[in-house]
Short mmCIF file of C-alpha atoms in Angstrom, two decimals:
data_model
loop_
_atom_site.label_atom_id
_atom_site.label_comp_id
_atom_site.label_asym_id
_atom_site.label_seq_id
_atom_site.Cartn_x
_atom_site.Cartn_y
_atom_site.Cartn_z
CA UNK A 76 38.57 -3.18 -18.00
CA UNK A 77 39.72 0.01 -19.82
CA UNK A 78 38.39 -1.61 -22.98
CA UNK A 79 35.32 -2.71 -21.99
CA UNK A 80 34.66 0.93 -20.99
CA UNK A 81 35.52 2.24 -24.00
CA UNK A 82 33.65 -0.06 -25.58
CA UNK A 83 30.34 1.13 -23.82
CA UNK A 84 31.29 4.44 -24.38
CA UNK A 85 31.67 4.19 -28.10
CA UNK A 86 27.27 5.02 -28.90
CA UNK A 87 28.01 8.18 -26.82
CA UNK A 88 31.58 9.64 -28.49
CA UNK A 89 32.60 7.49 -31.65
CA UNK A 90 35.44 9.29 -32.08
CA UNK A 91 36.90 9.74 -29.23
CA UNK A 92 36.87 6.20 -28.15
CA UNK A 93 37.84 5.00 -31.86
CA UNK A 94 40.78 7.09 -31.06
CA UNK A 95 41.47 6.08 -27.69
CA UNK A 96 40.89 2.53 -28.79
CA UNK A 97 43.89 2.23 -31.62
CA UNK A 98 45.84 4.26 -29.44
CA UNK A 99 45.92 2.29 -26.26
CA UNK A 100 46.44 -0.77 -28.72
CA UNK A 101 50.53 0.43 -29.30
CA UNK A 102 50.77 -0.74 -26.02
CA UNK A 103 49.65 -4.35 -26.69
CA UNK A 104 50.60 -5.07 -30.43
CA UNK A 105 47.72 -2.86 -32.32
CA UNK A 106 44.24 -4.15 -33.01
CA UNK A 107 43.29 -5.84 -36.32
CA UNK A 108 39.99 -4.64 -35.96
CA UNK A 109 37.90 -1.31 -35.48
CA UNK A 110 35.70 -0.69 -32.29
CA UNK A 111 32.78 0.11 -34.16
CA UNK A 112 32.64 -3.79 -34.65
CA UNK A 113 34.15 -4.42 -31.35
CA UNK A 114 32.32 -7.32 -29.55
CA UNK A 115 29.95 -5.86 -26.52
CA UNK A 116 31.26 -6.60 -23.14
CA UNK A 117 29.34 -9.64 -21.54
CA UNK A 118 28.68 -8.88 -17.28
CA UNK A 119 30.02 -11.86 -15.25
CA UNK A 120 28.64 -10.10 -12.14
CA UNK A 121 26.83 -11.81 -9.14
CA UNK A 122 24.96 -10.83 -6.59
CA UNK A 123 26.32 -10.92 -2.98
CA UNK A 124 23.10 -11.89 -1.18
CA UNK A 125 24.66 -11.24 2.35
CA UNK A 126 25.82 -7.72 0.82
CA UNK A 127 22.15 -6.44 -0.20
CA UNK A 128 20.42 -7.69 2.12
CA UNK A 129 23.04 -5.66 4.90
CA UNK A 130 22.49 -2.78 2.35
CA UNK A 131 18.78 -3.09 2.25
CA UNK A 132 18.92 -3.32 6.25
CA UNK A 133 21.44 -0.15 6.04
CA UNK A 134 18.18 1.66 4.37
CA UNK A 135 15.49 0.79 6.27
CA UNK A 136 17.13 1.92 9.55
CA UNK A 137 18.29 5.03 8.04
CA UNK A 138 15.20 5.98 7.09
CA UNK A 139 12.74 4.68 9.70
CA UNK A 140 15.35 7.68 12.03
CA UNK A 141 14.58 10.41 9.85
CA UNK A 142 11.08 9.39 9.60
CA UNK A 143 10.68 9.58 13.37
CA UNK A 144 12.25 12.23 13.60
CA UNK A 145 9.83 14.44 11.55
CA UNK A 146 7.20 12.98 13.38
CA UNK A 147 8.73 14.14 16.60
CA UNK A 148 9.67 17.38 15.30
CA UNK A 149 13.45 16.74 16.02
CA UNK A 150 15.95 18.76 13.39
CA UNK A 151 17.60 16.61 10.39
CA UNK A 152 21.03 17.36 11.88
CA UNK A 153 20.86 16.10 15.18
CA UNK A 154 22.79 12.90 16.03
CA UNK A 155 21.79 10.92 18.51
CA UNK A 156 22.28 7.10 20.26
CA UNK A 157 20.66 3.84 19.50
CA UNK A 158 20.67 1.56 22.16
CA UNK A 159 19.99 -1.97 20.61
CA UNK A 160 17.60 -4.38 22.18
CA UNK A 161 16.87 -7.97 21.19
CA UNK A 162 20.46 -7.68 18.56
CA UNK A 163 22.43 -10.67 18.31
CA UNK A 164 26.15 -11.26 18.04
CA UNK A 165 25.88 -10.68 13.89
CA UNK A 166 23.86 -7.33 14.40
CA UNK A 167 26.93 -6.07 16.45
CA UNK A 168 29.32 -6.90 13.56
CA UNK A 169 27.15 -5.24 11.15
CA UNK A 170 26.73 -2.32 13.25
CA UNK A 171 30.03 -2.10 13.14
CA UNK A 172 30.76 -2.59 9.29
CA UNK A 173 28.50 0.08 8.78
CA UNK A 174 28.74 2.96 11.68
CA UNK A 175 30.43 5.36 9.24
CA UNK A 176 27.57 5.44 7.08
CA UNK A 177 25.14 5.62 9.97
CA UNK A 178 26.72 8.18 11.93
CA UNK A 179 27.02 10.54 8.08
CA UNK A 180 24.26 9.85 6.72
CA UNK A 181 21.78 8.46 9.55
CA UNK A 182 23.25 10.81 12.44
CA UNK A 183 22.98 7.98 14.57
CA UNK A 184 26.54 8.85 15.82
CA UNK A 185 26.73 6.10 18.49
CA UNK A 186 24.80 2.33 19.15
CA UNK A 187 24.84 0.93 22.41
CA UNK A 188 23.68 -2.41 23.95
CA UNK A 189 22.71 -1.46 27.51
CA UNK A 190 19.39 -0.79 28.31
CA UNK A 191 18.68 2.74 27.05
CA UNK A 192 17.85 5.45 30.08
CA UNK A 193 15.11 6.58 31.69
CA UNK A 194 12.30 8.85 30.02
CA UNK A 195 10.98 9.95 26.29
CA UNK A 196 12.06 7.19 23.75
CA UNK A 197 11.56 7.08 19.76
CA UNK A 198 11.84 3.42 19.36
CA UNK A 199 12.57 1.67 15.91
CA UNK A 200 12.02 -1.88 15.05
CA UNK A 201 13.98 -3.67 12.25
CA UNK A 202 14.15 -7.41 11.39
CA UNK A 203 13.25 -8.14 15.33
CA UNK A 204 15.98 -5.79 16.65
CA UNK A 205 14.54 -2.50 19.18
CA UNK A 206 16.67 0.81 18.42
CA UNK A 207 15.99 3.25 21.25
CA UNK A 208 16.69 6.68 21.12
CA UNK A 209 16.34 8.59 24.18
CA UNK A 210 14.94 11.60 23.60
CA UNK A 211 16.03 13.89 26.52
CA UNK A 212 18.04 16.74 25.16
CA UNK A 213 16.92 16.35 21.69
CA UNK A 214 13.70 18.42 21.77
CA UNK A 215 11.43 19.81 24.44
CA UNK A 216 9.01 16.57 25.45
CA UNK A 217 6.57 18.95 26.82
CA UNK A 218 6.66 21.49 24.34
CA UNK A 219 6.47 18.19 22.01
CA UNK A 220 3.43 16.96 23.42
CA UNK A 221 1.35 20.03 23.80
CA UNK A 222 2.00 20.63 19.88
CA UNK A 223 0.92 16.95 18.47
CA UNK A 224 -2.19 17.50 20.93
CA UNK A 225 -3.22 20.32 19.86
CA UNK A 226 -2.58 19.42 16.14
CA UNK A 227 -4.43 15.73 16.74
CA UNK A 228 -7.40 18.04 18.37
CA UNK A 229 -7.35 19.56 15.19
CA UNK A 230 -7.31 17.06 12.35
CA UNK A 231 -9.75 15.13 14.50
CA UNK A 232 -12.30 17.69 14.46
CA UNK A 233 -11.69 17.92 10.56
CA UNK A 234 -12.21 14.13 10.06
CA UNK A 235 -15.21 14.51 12.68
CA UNK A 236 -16.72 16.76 10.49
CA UNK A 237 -15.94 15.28 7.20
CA UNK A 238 -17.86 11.87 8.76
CA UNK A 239 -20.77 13.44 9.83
CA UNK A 240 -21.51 15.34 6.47
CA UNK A 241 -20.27 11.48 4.80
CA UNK A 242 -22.81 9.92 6.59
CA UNK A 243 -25.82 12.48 5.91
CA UNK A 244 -27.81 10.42 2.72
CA UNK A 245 -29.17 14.21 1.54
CA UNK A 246 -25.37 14.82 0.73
CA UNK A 247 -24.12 11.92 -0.81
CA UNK A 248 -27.54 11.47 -2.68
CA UNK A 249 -27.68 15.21 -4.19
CA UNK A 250 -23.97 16.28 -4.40
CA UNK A 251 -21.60 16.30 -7.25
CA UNK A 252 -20.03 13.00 -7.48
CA UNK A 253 -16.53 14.19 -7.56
CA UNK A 254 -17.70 16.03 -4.55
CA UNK A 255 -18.53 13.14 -2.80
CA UNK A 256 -14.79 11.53 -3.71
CA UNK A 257 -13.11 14.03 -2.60
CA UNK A 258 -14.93 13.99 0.79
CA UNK A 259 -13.93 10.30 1.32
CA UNK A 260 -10.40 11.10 0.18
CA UNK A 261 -10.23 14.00 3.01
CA UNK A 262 -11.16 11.69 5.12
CA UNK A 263 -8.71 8.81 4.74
CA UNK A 264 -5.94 11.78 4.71
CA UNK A 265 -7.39 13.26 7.83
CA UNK A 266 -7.31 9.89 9.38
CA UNK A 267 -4.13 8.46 8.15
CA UNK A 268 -2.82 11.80 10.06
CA UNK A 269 -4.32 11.44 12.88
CA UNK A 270 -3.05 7.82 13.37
CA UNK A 271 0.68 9.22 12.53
CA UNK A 272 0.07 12.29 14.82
CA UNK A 273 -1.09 9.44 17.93
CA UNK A 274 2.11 7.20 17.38
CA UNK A 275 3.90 10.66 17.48
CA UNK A 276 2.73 10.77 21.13
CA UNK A 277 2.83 7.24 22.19
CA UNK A 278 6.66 7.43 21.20
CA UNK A 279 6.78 10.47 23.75
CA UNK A 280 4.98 8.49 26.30
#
């Protein structure tokens, strides 16, 4: 292994490697050749299907949490509970396998397979599996709600506005084309964040 290292390391630091190279070799009889016309090392490496596609799950969930929680307006930091609907006997071992990493990096400090409590819910879906988070304690639901209202109100008068001066044929005949672009691309923004701000508020029910 050590050699094979070295060996990749020799384009970087010749002579450091060259060095380290005949010198390691005392220890195994000395090498009748140099490393500059050592042999590149040939990967035998596979890939664990069942390990990438637990890693690629590991991902998703992690960041579907954080994603809610920016849409919810719920700090980075706090940890909260997943309970688990519709998770089989495999999703439990996984769960499992990986709660370090989902507790450090995910802040999902604790998974549970009871039906989650009463109230405000952020709920997650991944590969048919539910992940609840209750929501009680985490942020102020009211608060929440009167804050994505007022900002929907908002960006929906924006994109109101934006449509009506879209759909008036004296503009889009007589402006600037780039004008006209940027219009539509204000629009699809405004839009796209108005959809995000109402699944904000259906999570908070």
């Amino acid at each position: 292994m050590l050699d094979q290292i070295i060996v990749m390391l020799h384009p970087f630091m010749p002579f450091i490697t060259e060095e380290l190279w005949h010198s390691m070799a005392s220890e195994t009889g000395g090498r009748n050749y140099d490393l500059i016309v050592a042999k590149w090392p040939e990967p035998k490496a596979e890939i664990d299907a069942d390990a990438k596609a637990e890693v690629d799950w590991l991902i998703r969930l992690i960041s579907a949490t954080r994603t809610a929680k920016v849409e919810l307006n719920i700090a980075p930091g706090t940890k909260m509970t997943a309970h688990v609907r519709d998770g089989d006997e495999a999703l439990q071992k996984r769960i499992a396998r990986q709660s370090s990493a989902l507790d450090r990096v995910g802040r999902l400090e604790s998974f549970s397979f009871d039906p989650a409590p009463e109230g405000a819910t952020a709920q997650i879906v991944i590969d048919g599996a539910t992940y609840v988070l209750p929501l009680a304690g985490a942020i102020d639901i009211d608060a929440e709600k009167a804050r994505l209202n007022k900002a929907l109100e908002a960006v929906s008068k924006e994109a109101k506005s934006l449509e009506g001066r879209l759909g008036n044929a004296n503009f889009v005949e007589k402006a600037k084309p780039e004008a006209v672009e940027k219009a539509r691309a204000d629009l699809a923004d405004k839009s796209a964040e108005a959809e995000r701000l109402q699944a904000a508020l259906a999570r908070l029910g």
